mmCIF file of C-alpha atoms and ligand atoms in Angstrom:
data_model
loop_
_atom_site.group_PDB
_atom_site.id
_atom_site.type_symbol
_atom_site.label_atom_id
_atom_site.label_comp_id
_atom_site.label_asym_id
_atom_site.label_seq_id
_atom_site.Cartn_x
_atom_site.Cartn_y
_atom_site.Cartn_z
ATOM 1 C CA UNK Y 1436 149.548 98.627 101.953
ATOM 2 C CA UNK Y 1437 147.496 100.707 104.599
ATOM 3 C CA UNK Y 1438 147.517 104.396 105.686
ATOM 4 C CA UNK Y 1439 146.036 105.793 108.889
ATOM 5 C CA UNK Y 1440 144.118 108.951 108.416
ATOM 6 C CA UNK Y 1441 143.789 110.797 111.689
ATOM 7 C CA UNK Y 1442 141.859 114.015 112.665
ATOM 8 C CA UNK Y 1443 141.578 115.746 109.169
ATOM 9 C CA UNK Y 1444 140.228 118.858 110.977
ATOM 10 C CA UNK Y 1445 139.797 121.136 108.054
ATOM 11 C CA UNK Y 1446 138.188 118.866 105.466
ATOM 12 C CA UNK Y 1447 135.844 116.038 106.480
ATOM 13 C CA UNK Y 1448 137.339 112.496 106.279
ATOM 14 C CA UNK Y 1449 135.101 111.584 103.426
ATOM 15 C CA UNK Y 1450 136.687 114.304 101.144
ATOM 16 C CA UNK Y 1451 140.022 112.812 101.815
ATOM 17 C CA UNK Y 1452 138.895 109.324 101.371
ATOM 18 C CA UNK Y 1453 137.503 110.145 97.946
ATOM 19 C CA UNK Y 1454 140.710 111.842 96.791
ATOM 20 C CA UNK Y 1455 142.813 108.921 97.975
ATOM 21 C CA UNK Y 1456 140.336 106.509 96.034
ATOM 22 C CA UNK Y 1457 140.624 108.621 92.861
ATOM 23 C CA UNK Y 1458 144.376 108.950 93.103
ATOM 24 C CA UNK Y 1459 145.360 105.412 94.380
ATOM 25 C CA UNK Y 1460 142.358 102.992 94.172
ATOM 26 C CA UNK Y 1461 144.624 100.046 95.563
ATOM 27 C CA UNK Y 1462 145.620 101.969 98.728
ATOM 28 C CA UNK Y 1463 143.685 101.151 101.822
ATOM 29 C CA UNK Y 1464 143.052 104.187 103.825
ATOM 30 C CA UNK Y 1465 141.592 103.629 107.470
ATOM 31 C CA UNK Y 1466 140.145 106.427 109.440
ATOM 32 C CA UNK Y 1467 141.391 106.512 113.114
ATOM 33 C CA UNK Y 1468 140.064 105.100 115.532
ATOM 34 C CA UNK Y 1469 138.633 102.381 113.158
ATOM 35 C CA UNK Y 1470 142.055 100.977 112.577
ATOM 36 C CA UNK Y 1471 141.311 97.182 112.598
ATOM 37 C CA UNK Y 1472 144.761 95.331 112.902
ATOM 38 C CA UNK Y 1473 147.174 98.012 113.879
ATOM 39 C CA UNK Y 1474 150.024 95.742 112.847
ATOM 40 C CA UNK Y 1475 148.835 96.410 109.064
ATOM 41 C CA UNK Y 1476 149.445 100.205 109.094
ATOM 42 C CA UNK Y 1477 152.288 101.389 106.884
ATOM 43 C CA UNK Y 1478 151.929 105.118 106.949
ATOM 44 C CA UNK Y 1479 150.240 107.682 109.172
ATOM 45 C CA UNK Y 1480 148.774 110.978 107.710
ATOM 46 C CA UNK Y 1481 147.885 112.822 110.847
ATOM 47 C CA UNK Y 1482 147.010 115.936 112.961
ATOM 48 C CA UNK Y 1483 147.599 115.793 116.794
ATOM 49 C CA UNK Y 1484 147.902 112.098 117.299
ATOM 50 C CA UNK Y 1485 146.825 110.800 120.724
ATOM 51 C CA UNK Y 1486 150.158 110.210 122.676
ATOM 52 C CA UNK Y 1487 151.539 106.602 122.295
ATOM 53 C CA UNK Y 1488 149.211 105.766 119.290
ATOM 54 C CA UNK Y 1489 152.024 105.677 116.781
ATOM 55 C CA UNK Y 1490 154.426 103.804 119.063
ATOM 56 C CA UNK Y 1491 151.941 101.090 118.833
ATOM 57 C CA UNK Y 1492 152.096 100.584 114.890
ATOM 58 C CA UNK Y 1493 154.876 98.144 114.428
ATOM 59 C CA UNK Y 1494 154.903 98.361 110.689
ATOM 60 C CA UNK Y 1495 154.941 102.132 110.432
ATOM 61 C CA UNK Y 1496 157.430 103.581 107.778
ATOM 62 C CA UNK Y 1497 156.477 107.245 107.706
ATOM 63 C CA UNK Y 1498 154.519 110.043 109.489
ATOM 64 C CA UNK Y 1499 152.975 112.723 107.440
ATOM 65 C CA UNK Y 1500 151.693 115.963 109.065
ATOM 66 C CA UNK Y 1501 148.267 117.128 107.748
ATOM 67 C CA UNK Y 1502 149.466 120.572 108.060
ATOM 68 C CA UNK Y 1503 152.424 122.980 107.384
ATOM 69 C CA UNK Y 1504 153.205 122.907 111.080
ATOM 70 C CA UNK Y 1505 154.713 119.713 112.679
ATOM 71 C CA UNK Y 1506 154.595 120.695 116.287
ATOM 72 C CA UNK Y 1507 151.594 118.563 117.086
ATOM 73 C CA UNK Y 1508 153.737 115.391 116.315
ATOM 74 C CA UNK Y 1509 156.288 116.321 119.060
ATOM 75 C CA UNK Y 1510 153.589 116.495 121.532
ATOM 76 C CA UNK Y 1511 153.854 112.667 121.621
ATOM 77 C CA UNK Y 1512 156.700 111.661 123.744
ATOM 78 C CA UNK Y 1513 156.451 108.411 122.349
ATOM 79 C CA UNK Y 1514 156.820 109.476 118.772
ATOM 80 C CA UNK Y 1515 158.797 106.667 117.158
ATOM 81 C CA UNK Y 1516 162.534 107.648 116.333
ATOM 82 C CA UNK Y 1517 164.238 106.973 112.957
ATOM 83 C CA UNK Y 1518 161.065 107.387 110.706
ATOM 84 C CA UNK Y 1519 160.767 109.872 107.967
ATOM 85 C CA UNK Y 1520 158.570 112.854 109.174
ATOM 86 C CA UNK Y 1521 156.997 115.312 106.662
ATOM 87 C CA UNK Y 1522 154.828 118.266 106.577
ATOM 88 C CA UNK Y 1523 152.671 120.073 103.940
ATOM 89 C CA UNK Y 1524 154.199 122.426 101.616
ATOM 90 C CA UNK Y 1525 151.749 123.539 98.922
ATOM 91 C CA UNK Y 1526 151.379 126.763 96.845
ATOM 92 C CA UNK Y 1527 147.642 126.861 97.445
ATOM 93 C CA UNK Y 1528 148.325 126.721 101.212
ATOM 94 C CA UNK Y 1529 150.864 129.460 100.800
ATOM 95 C CA UNK Y 1530 148.568 131.631 98.779
ATOM 96 C CA UNK Y 1531 145.837 131.338 101.503
ATOM 97 C CA UNK Y 1532 148.035 132.076 104.344
ATOM 98 C CA UNK Y 1533 149.388 135.079 102.468
ATOM 99 C CA UNK Y 1534 145.992 136.303 101.727
ATOM 100 C CA UNK Y 1535 145.002 136.152 105.335
ATOM 101 C CA UNK Y 1536 148.311 137.818 106.428
ATOM 102 C CA UNK Y 1537 147.873 140.588 104.062
ATOM 103 C CA UNK Y 1538 144.119 141.075 105.153
ATOM 104 C CA UNK Y 1539 145.269 141.274 108.775
ATOM 105 C CA UNK Y 1540 148.285 143.565 108.027
ATOM 106 C CA UNK Y 1541 145.948 145.944 105.983
ATOM 107 C CA UNK Y 1542 143.200 145.709 108.743
ATOM 108 C CA UNK Y 1543 145.784 147.188 111.226
ATOM 109 C CA UNK Y 1544 147.329 149.540 108.734
ATOM 110 C CA UNK Y 1545 144.090 151.090 107.787
ATOM 111 C CA UNK Y 1546 142.607 150.914 111.392
ATOM 112 C CA UNK Y 1547 139.638 149.047 110.365
ATOM 113 C CA UNK Y 1548 138.861 148.047 114.017
ATOM 114 C CA UNK Y 1549 138.155 151.777 114.721
ATOM 115 C CA UNK Y 1550 135.798 151.958 111.708
ATOM 116 C CA UNK Y 1551 133.944 148.843 113.015
ATOM 117 C CA UNK Y 1552 133.679 150.551 116.410
ATOM 118 C CA UNK Y 1553 132.493 153.888 114.910
ATOM 119 C CA UNK Y 1554 129.837 152.043 112.755
ATOM 120 C CA UNK Y 1555 128.482 150.450 115.696
ATOM 121 C CA UNK Y 1556 128.104 153.793 117.371
ATOM 122 C CA UNK Y 1557 126.519 155.234 114.256
ATOM 123 C CA UNK Y 1558 129.512 157.745 113.930
ATOM 124 C CA UNK Y 1559 131.089 158.979 110.836
ATOM 125 C CA UNK Y 1560 134.852 159.153 112.062
ATOM 126 C CA UNK Y 1561 137.593 159.319 109.417
ATOM 127 C CA UNK Y 1562 141.038 158.025 110.641
ATOM 128 C CA UNK Y 1563 144.413 159.300 109.663
ATOM 129 C CA UNK Y 1564 145.933 157.396 106.667
ATOM 130 C CA UNK Y 1565 149.712 156.759 107.176
ATOM 131 C CA UNK Y 1566 151.479 155.643 103.860
ATOM 132 C CA UNK Y 1567 152.442 151.978 103.477
ATOM 133 C CA UNK Y 1568 156.048 153.379 102.966
ATOM 134 C CA UNK Y 1569 156.001 154.841 106.477
ATOM 135 C CA UNK Y 1570 154.838 151.632 108.151
ATOM 136 C CA UNK Y 1571 157.490 149.094 108.600
ATOM 137 C CA UNK Y 1572 156.343 145.476 108.742
ATOM 138 C CA UNK Y 1573 158.496 142.711 110.435
ATOM 139 C CA UNK Y 1574 157.982 139.013 109.862
ATOM 140 C CA UNK Y 1575 159.067 136.474 112.399
ATOM 141 C CA UNK Y 1576 160.002 133.284 110.414
ATOM 142 C CA UNK Y 1577 161.071 133.723 106.835
ATOM 143 C CA UNK Y 1578 160.300 130.167 105.607
ATOM 144 C CA UNK Y 1579 157.853 129.226 102.912
ATOM 145 C CA UNK Y 1580 155.143 131.126 104.417
ATOM 146 C CA UNK Y 1581 156.834 134.104 106.052
ATOM 147 C CA UNK Y 1582 159.051 134.613 102.929
ATOM 148 C CA UNK Y 1583 155.882 134.767 100.697
ATOM 149 C CA UNK Y 1584 154.024 137.064 102.952
ATOM 150 C CA UNK Y 1585 157.268 139.405 103.209
ATOM 151 C CA UNK Y 1586 157.403 139.552 99.385
ATOM 152 C CA UNK Y 1587 153.771 140.520 98.994
ATOM 153 C CA UNK Y 1588 153.868 143.135 101.666
ATOM 154 C CA UNK Y 1589 156.889 144.652 100.030
ATOM 155 C CA UNK Y 1590 155.026 144.628 96.754
ATOM 156 C CA UNK Y 1591 152.292 146.877 98.465
ATOM 157 C CA UNK Y 1592 155.071 149.304 99.498
ATOM 158 C CA UNK Y 1593 155.751 148.406 103.049
ATOM 159 C CA UNK Y 1594 159.280 148.490 104.048
ATOM 160 C CA UNK Y 1595 159.673 144.726 105.183
ATOM 161 C CA UNK Y 1596 162.107 142.881 107.327
ATOM 162 C CA UNK Y 1597 162.178 139.500 108.485
ATOM 163 C CA UNK Y 1598 163.777 137.297 111.111
ATOM 164 C CA UNK Y 1599 164.949 133.723 110.809
ATOM 165 C CA UNK Y 1600 167.304 131.244 112.524
ATOM 166 C CA UNK Y 1601 169.915 131.055 109.894
ATOM 167 C CA UNK Y 1602 171.156 133.955 107.731
ATOM 168 C CA UNK Y 1603 168.974 134.573 104.553
ATOM 169 C CA UNK Y 1604 168.979 136.721 101.511
ATOM 170 C CA UNK Y 1605 165.547 137.844 100.054
ATOM 171 C CA UNK Y 1606 165.522 140.492 97.392
ATOM 172 C CA UNK Y 1607 163.821 143.770 98.612
ATOM 173 C CA UNK Y 1608 163.605 142.394 102.314
ATOM 174 C CA UNK Y 1609 165.765 143.372 105.241
ATOM 175 C CA UNK Y 1610 167.033 140.069 106.774
ATOM 176 C CA UNK Y 1611 167.947 139.626 110.321
ATOM 177 C CA UNK Y 1612 168.812 136.298 112.005
ATOM 178 C CA UNK Y 1613 169.607 134.834 115.382
ATOM 179 C CA UNK Y 1614 169.281 136.424 118.849
ATOM 180 C CA UNK Y 1615 171.599 139.171 117.791
ATOM 181 C CA UNK Y 1616 169.433 139.996 114.966
ATOM 182 C CA UNK Y 1617 166.132 140.197 116.902
ATOM 183 C CA UNK Y 1618 166.646 143.565 118.852
ATOM 184 C CA UNK Y 1619 167.187 145.618 115.759
ATOM 185 C CA UNK Y 1620 164.535 143.746 113.852
ATOM 186 C CA UNK Y 1621 162.122 144.572 116.452
ATOM 187 C CA UNK Y 1622 163.086 148.169 116.953
ATOM 188 C CA UNK Y 1623 162.099 148.860 113.292
ATOM 189 C CA UNK Y 1624 158.727 146.750 113.134
ATOM 190 C CA UNK Y 1625 155.547 148.738 113.574
ATOM 191 C CA UNK Y 1626 153.582 145.778 112.405
ATOM 192 C CA UNK Y 1627 154.927 142.420 113.600
ATOM 193 C CA UNK Y 1628 153.548 139.106 112.127
ATOM 194 C CA UNK Y 1629 154.585 135.793 113.630
ATOM 195 C CA UNK Y 1630 154.980 132.871 111.101
ATOM 196 C CA UNK Y 1631 157.390 130.821 113.122
ATOM 197 C CA UNK Y 1632 156.993 127.086 113.801
ATOM 198 C CA UNK Y 1633 156.476 126.307 117.410
ATOM 199 C CA UNK Y 1634 159.555 124.746 118.963
ATOM 200 C CA UNK Y 1635 161.240 124.782 122.435
ATOM 201 C CA UNK Y 1636 163.134 128.031 121.202
ATOM 202 C CA UNK Y 1637 159.872 129.805 120.069
ATOM 203 C CA UNK Y 1638 157.512 128.872 122.737
ATOM 204 C CA UNK Y 1639 156.010 132.104 124.282
ATOM 205 C CA UNK Y 1640 158.495 134.038 122.069
ATOM 206 C CA UNK Y 1641 155.973 137.113 122.068
ATOM 207 C CA UNK Y 1642 156.228 137.951 125.650
ATOM 208 C CA UNK Y 1643 156.717 141.229 127.668
ATOM 209 C CA UNK Y 1644 160.411 141.493 126.794
ATOM 210 C CA UNK Y 1645 159.599 141.172 123.000
ATOM 211 C CA UNK Y 1646 156.860 143.653 123.088
ATOM 212 C CA UNK Y 1647 159.239 146.132 125.032
ATOM 213 C CA UNK Y 1648 161.554 145.861 121.975
ATOM 214 C CA UNK Y 1649 158.812 147.013 119.609
ATOM 215 C CA UNK Y 1650 158.264 150.849 119.017
ATOM 216 C CA UNK Y 1651 155.374 152.368 121.012
ATOM 217 C CA UNK Y 1652 151.993 151.968 119.112
ATOM 218 C CA UNK Y 1653 153.231 148.748 117.443
ATOM 219 C CA UNK Y 1654 150.630 146.161 116.372
ATOM 220 C CA UNK Y 1655 151.047 142.266 116.143
ATOM 221 C CA UNK Y 1656 149.576 139.569 113.978
ATOM 222 C CA UNK Y 1657 149.916 135.887 115.045
ATOM 223 C CA UNK Y 1658 149.462 133.328 112.479
ATOM 224 C CA UNK Y 1659 151.970 130.770 114.003
ATOM 225 C CA UNK Y 1660 150.709 128.982 117.025
ATOM 226 C CA UNK Y 1661 148.848 130.181 120.156
ATOM 227 C CA UNK Y 1662 151.828 129.003 122.134
ATOM 228 C CA UNK Y 1663 154.071 131.624 120.561
ATOM 229 C CA UNK Y 1664 152.152 134.355 122.530
ATOM 230 C CA UNK Y 1665 152.081 135.131 126.229
ATOM 231 C CA UNK Y 1666 148.630 136.172 126.410
ATOM 232 C CA UNK Y 1667 148.804 137.801 129.719
ATOM 233 C CA UNK Y 1668 151.633 139.944 128.458
ATOM 234 C CA UNK Y 1669 149.794 140.870 125.304
ATOM 235 C CA UNK Y 1670 146.801 142.187 127.388
ATOM 236 C CA UNK Y 1671 149.195 144.145 129.606
ATOM 237 C CA UNK Y 1672 150.881 145.701 126.619
ATOM 238 C CA UNK Y 1673 147.606 146.530 125.055
ATOM 239 C CA UNK Y 1674 146.159 148.107 128.299
ATOM 240 C CA UNK Y 1675 149.391 150.147 128.888
ATOM 241 C CA UNK Y 1676 148.945 151.600 125.282
ATOM 242 C CA UNK Y 1677 152.485 150.336 124.366
ATOM 243 C CA UNK Y 1678 150.753 147.985 121.735
ATOM 244 C CA UNK Y 1679 147.885 149.445 119.750
ATOM 245 C CA UNK Y 1680 146.205 146.354 118.343
ATOM 246 C CA UNK Y 1681 146.646 142.460 117.930
ATOM 247 C CA UNK Y 1682 145.127 140.292 115.126
ATOM 248 C CA UNK Y 1683 145.151 136.701 116.236
ATOM 249 C CA UNK Y 1684 144.479 133.539 114.260
ATOM 250 C CA UNK Y 1685 145.883 130.968 116.521
ATOM 251 C CA UNK Y 1686 145.193 130.200 120.291
ATOM 252 C CA UNK Y 1687 146.130 127.978 123.160
ATOM 253 C CA UNK Y 1688 143.963 126.088 123.453
ATOM 254 C CA UNK Y 1689 141.726 126.064 120.497
ATOM 255 C CA UNK Y 1690 138.833 126.757 120.223
ATOM 256 C CA UNK Y 1691 139.474 129.808 122.284
ATOM 257 C CA UNK Y 1692 137.589 129.427 125.563
ATOM 258 C CA UNK Y 1693 134.457 131.541 126.092
ATOM 259 C CA UNK Y 1694 136.065 133.055 129.233
ATOM 260 C CA UNK Y 1695 139.153 134.384 127.380
ATOM 261 C CA UNK Y 1696 139.705 138.086 127.945
ATOM 262 C CA UNK Y 1697 140.630 138.186 124.328
ATOM 263 C CA UNK Y 1698 137.157 137.575 122.944
ATOM 264 C CA UNK Y 1699 135.699 141.155 124.199
ATOM 265 C CA UNK Y 1700 139.079 143.018 124.072
ATOM 266 C CA UNK Y 1701 138.553 146.198 121.918
ATOM 267 C CA UNK Y 1702 142.088 145.984 120.750
ATOM 268 C CA UNK Y 1703 141.867 142.398 119.590
ATOM 269 C CA UNK Y 1704 140.762 140.880 116.328
ATOM 270 C CA UNK Y 1705 140.280 137.198 116.285
ATOM 271 C CA UNK Y 1706 139.994 134.832 113.442
ATOM 272 C CA UNK Y 1707 139.389 131.118 114.292
ATOM 273 C CA UNK Y 1708 142.688 129.394 112.933
ATOM 274 C CA UNK Y 1709 141.599 129.833 109.285
ATOM 275 C CA UNK Y 1710 144.714 131.377 107.683
ATOM 276 C CA UNK Y 1711 145.589 128.260 105.742
ATOM 277 C CA UNK Y 1712 143.813 125.155 104.876
ATOM 278 C CA UNK Y 1713 145.290 121.805 103.633
ATOM 279 C CA UNK Y 1714 143.958 121.188 100.203
ATOM 280 C CA UNK Y 1715 143.198 117.656 99.658
ATOM 281 C CA UNK Y 1716 143.857 117.664 95.964
ATOM 282 C CA UNK Y 1717 147.460 118.912 96.103
ATOM 283 C CA UNK Y 1718 148.363 117.072 99.327
ATOM 284 C CA UNK Y 1719 146.978 113.734 98.500
ATOM 285 C CA UNK Y 1720 149.510 113.835 95.596
ATOM 286 C CA UNK Y 1721 152.224 114.785 98.196
ATOM 287 C CA UNK Y 1722 151.578 111.860 100.356
ATOM 288 C CA UNK Y 1723 151.451 109.369 97.519
ATOM 289 C CA UNK Y 1724 154.766 110.637 96.235
ATOM 290 C CA UNK Y 1725 156.361 110.284 99.782
ATOM 291 C CA UNK Y 1726 155.092 106.882 100.104
ATOM 292 C CA UNK Y 1727 156.578 106.045 96.678
ATOM 293 C CA UNK Y 1728 159.903 107.493 97.801
ATOM 294 C CA UNK Y 1729 160.016 105.796 101.067
ATOM 295 C CA UNK Y 1730 159.213 102.392 99.350
ATOM 296 C CA UNK Y 1731 162.058 103.241 96.815
ATOM 297 C CA UNK Y 1732 164.455 104.401 99.538
ATOM 298 C CA UNK Y 1733 164.526 107.916 98.362
ATOM 299 C CA UNK Y 1734 164.653 111.072 100.410
ATOM 300 C CA UNK Y 1735 161.081 112.365 101.083
ATOM 301 C CA UNK Y 1736 159.520 115.772 99.985
ATOM 302 C CA UNK Y 1737 159.239 118.433 102.674
ATOM 303 C CA UNK Y 1738 161.138 116.653 105.542
ATOM 304 C CA UNK Y 1739 160.779 117.663 109.255
ATOM 305 C CA UNK Y 1740 163.962 117.923 111.040
ATOM 306 C CA UNK Y 1741 163.214 116.123 114.436
ATOM 307 C CA UNK Y 1742 166.135 117.908 116.120
ATOM 308 C CA UNK Y 1743 165.197 121.355 115.053
ATOM 309 C CA UNK Y 1744 161.565 120.584 115.678
ATOM 310 C CA UNK Y 1745 160.353 121.943 112.306
HETATM 311 P P1 NDP P 2974 159.138 127.042 107.462
HETATM 312 O O1 NDP P 2974 159.700 125.775 108.177
HETATM 313 O O2 NDP P 2974 159.202 127.058 106.100
HETATM 314 O O3 NDP P 2974 159.769 128.308 107.949
HETATM 315 C C1 NDP P 2974 160.124 128.453 109.361
HETATM 316 C C2 NDP P 2974 160.929 129.845 109.519
HETATM 317 O O4 NDP P 2974 160.977 130.102 110.882
HETATM 318 C C3 NDP P 2974 162.394 129.670 108.977
HETATM 319 O O5 NDP P 2974 162.700 131.027 108.361
HETATM 320 C C4 NDP P 2974 163.094 129.414 110.220
HETATM 321 O O6 NDP P 2974 164.353 129.944 110.071
HETATM 322 C C5 NDP P 2974 162.374 130.341 111.287
HETATM 323 N N1 NDP P 2974 162.661 129.789 112.554
HETATM 324 C C6 NDP P 2974 162.513 128.612 113.099
HETATM 325 N N2 NDP P 2974 162.894 128.532 114.260
HETATM 326 C C7 NDP P 2974 163.502 129.787 114.559
HETATM 327 C C8 NDP P 2974 164.287 130.426 115.683
HETATM 328 N N3 NDP P 2974 164.388 129.688 116.893
HETATM 329 N N4 NDP P 2974 164.527 131.574 115.518
HETATM 330 C C9 NDP P 2974 164.462 132.323 114.490
HETATM 331 N N5 NDP P 2974 163.652 131.831 113.303
HETATM 332 C C10 NDP P 2974 163.197 130.606 113.561
HETATM 333 O O7 NDP P 2974 157.594 127.025 108.078
HETATM 334 P P2 NDP P 2974 156.322 127.694 107.143
HETATM 335 O O8 NDP P 2974 156.785 128.950 106.753
HETATM 336 O O9 NDP P 2974 155.935 126.640 106.186
HETATM 337 O O10 NDP P 2974 155.325 127.583 108.398
HETATM 338 C C11 NDP P 2974 155.516 128.389 109.602
HETATM 339 C C12 NDP P 2974 154.395 128.013 110.568
HETATM 340 O O11 NDP P 2974 153.138 128.604 110.085
HETATM 341 C C13 NDP P 2974 154.007 126.560 110.666
HETATM 342 O O12 NDP P 2974 154.942 125.760 111.581
HETATM 343 C C14 NDP P 2974 152.655 126.801 111.323
HETATM 344 O O13 NDP P 2974 152.793 126.661 112.923
HETATM 345 C C15 NDP P 2974 152.091 127.874 110.922
HETATM 346 N N6 NDP P 2974 150.875 127.832 109.963
HETATM 347 C C16 NDP P 2974 149.721 128.321 110.542
HETATM 348 C C17 NDP P 2974 148.767 128.287 109.746
HETATM 349 C C18 NDP P 2974 147.305 129.049 110.105
HETATM 350 O O14 NDP P 2974 146.249 128.652 109.483
HETATM 351 N N7 NDP P 2974 147.342 129.934 111.131
HETATM 352 C C19 NDP P 2974 148.723 127.507 108.392
HETATM 353 C C20 NDP P 2974 149.955 127.025 108.102
HETATM 354 C C21 NDP P 2974 151.017 127.082 108.813
HETATM 355 P P3 NDP P 2974 165.503 129.212 108.973
HETATM 356 O O15 NDP P 2974 164.934 129.752 107.643
HETATM 357 O O16 NDP P 2974 166.721 129.691 109.371
HETATM 358 O O17 NDP P 2974 165.311 127.602 109.147
HETATM 359 C C1 OXD P 2975 148.944 124.217 109.668
HETATM 360 C C2 OXD P 2975 147.874 124.798 110.212
HETATM 361 O O1 OXD P 2975 150.095 123.990 110.235
HETATM 362 O O2 OXD P 2975 146.737 124.806 109.523
HETATM 363 O O3 OXD P 2975 148.847 123.769 108.543
HETATM 364 O O4 OXD P 2975 148.017 125.558 111.091
#
């Protein structure tokens, strides 16, 4: 049995190969593009496959995303139909994304960008200190990651609301859903965090119309995907003063090109797509379990719904 490993961006291929060798010494793992006979590949564990590659693997039985998001799989118009698709769901990834989300929410809440600028000017310049309880946080996406960040923000005293596709109930969180829920959700969100999956419905969801629905002086955090954001609308909303600051972890394209206006914008904080990493130890075990399940004809863990796109 052979697994194709493709573009393990956040850990070197060697680290993944060592984990697979420890956990499943009999499994052959071939690192793309050195695939040998493509007809021998049974499973693909991948990030951002070149379009058409998977369609050329006649024995393929399952496709496993190397990350929590699966949008990169759907960029391939020839993604084979009828195969199980899975994504990463892992408590250590959730913990890291939540840490990064909390870091950025607190960065905005405590106006850390102003202290950075004052320090560079050599100026002692205390900022006002609004209370967490007076700063409503809104999370777009109340799934594995958004749900966890929502709870942790609530633990810090922020009034927290979340927005999802279907109705939800989370203790201590104001839950909104669907198109009709978006307007009241935005109207009460002073810090808006995006943890949506990228789908045709959420592509460029953070645009001028959405920003107009936020209170004046609101701030945004994007941890989802770069394509959730209409960058030109963000820059306009920052420059008009309607939005006060944006903290962005994800971009389109990545790496963010040197000429992007975001790099030098005084109201933008940038991190280089580092909110969550895929942990080889936890995730190799998930891949092996999913191979076992597919071979046994059982439902996979953490499936991706091809019709919903997440
Ligand atoms: P989940 O699938 O668990 O949650 C997705 C949430 O988004 C659900 O609440 C879902 O609603 C909601 N949603 C989806 N489509 C819509 C829509 N059209 N309208 C309203 N709500 C919608 O995903 P995760 O929480 O695990 O991950 C979210 C995303 O985070 C990933 O897809 C990835 O892009 C990004 N990510 C970024 C990382 C980084 O390093 N920056 C690291 C890991 C992930 P419902 O509950 O009703 O289904
Ligand atoms: C992911 C990511 O989807 O790192 O896992 O963005």
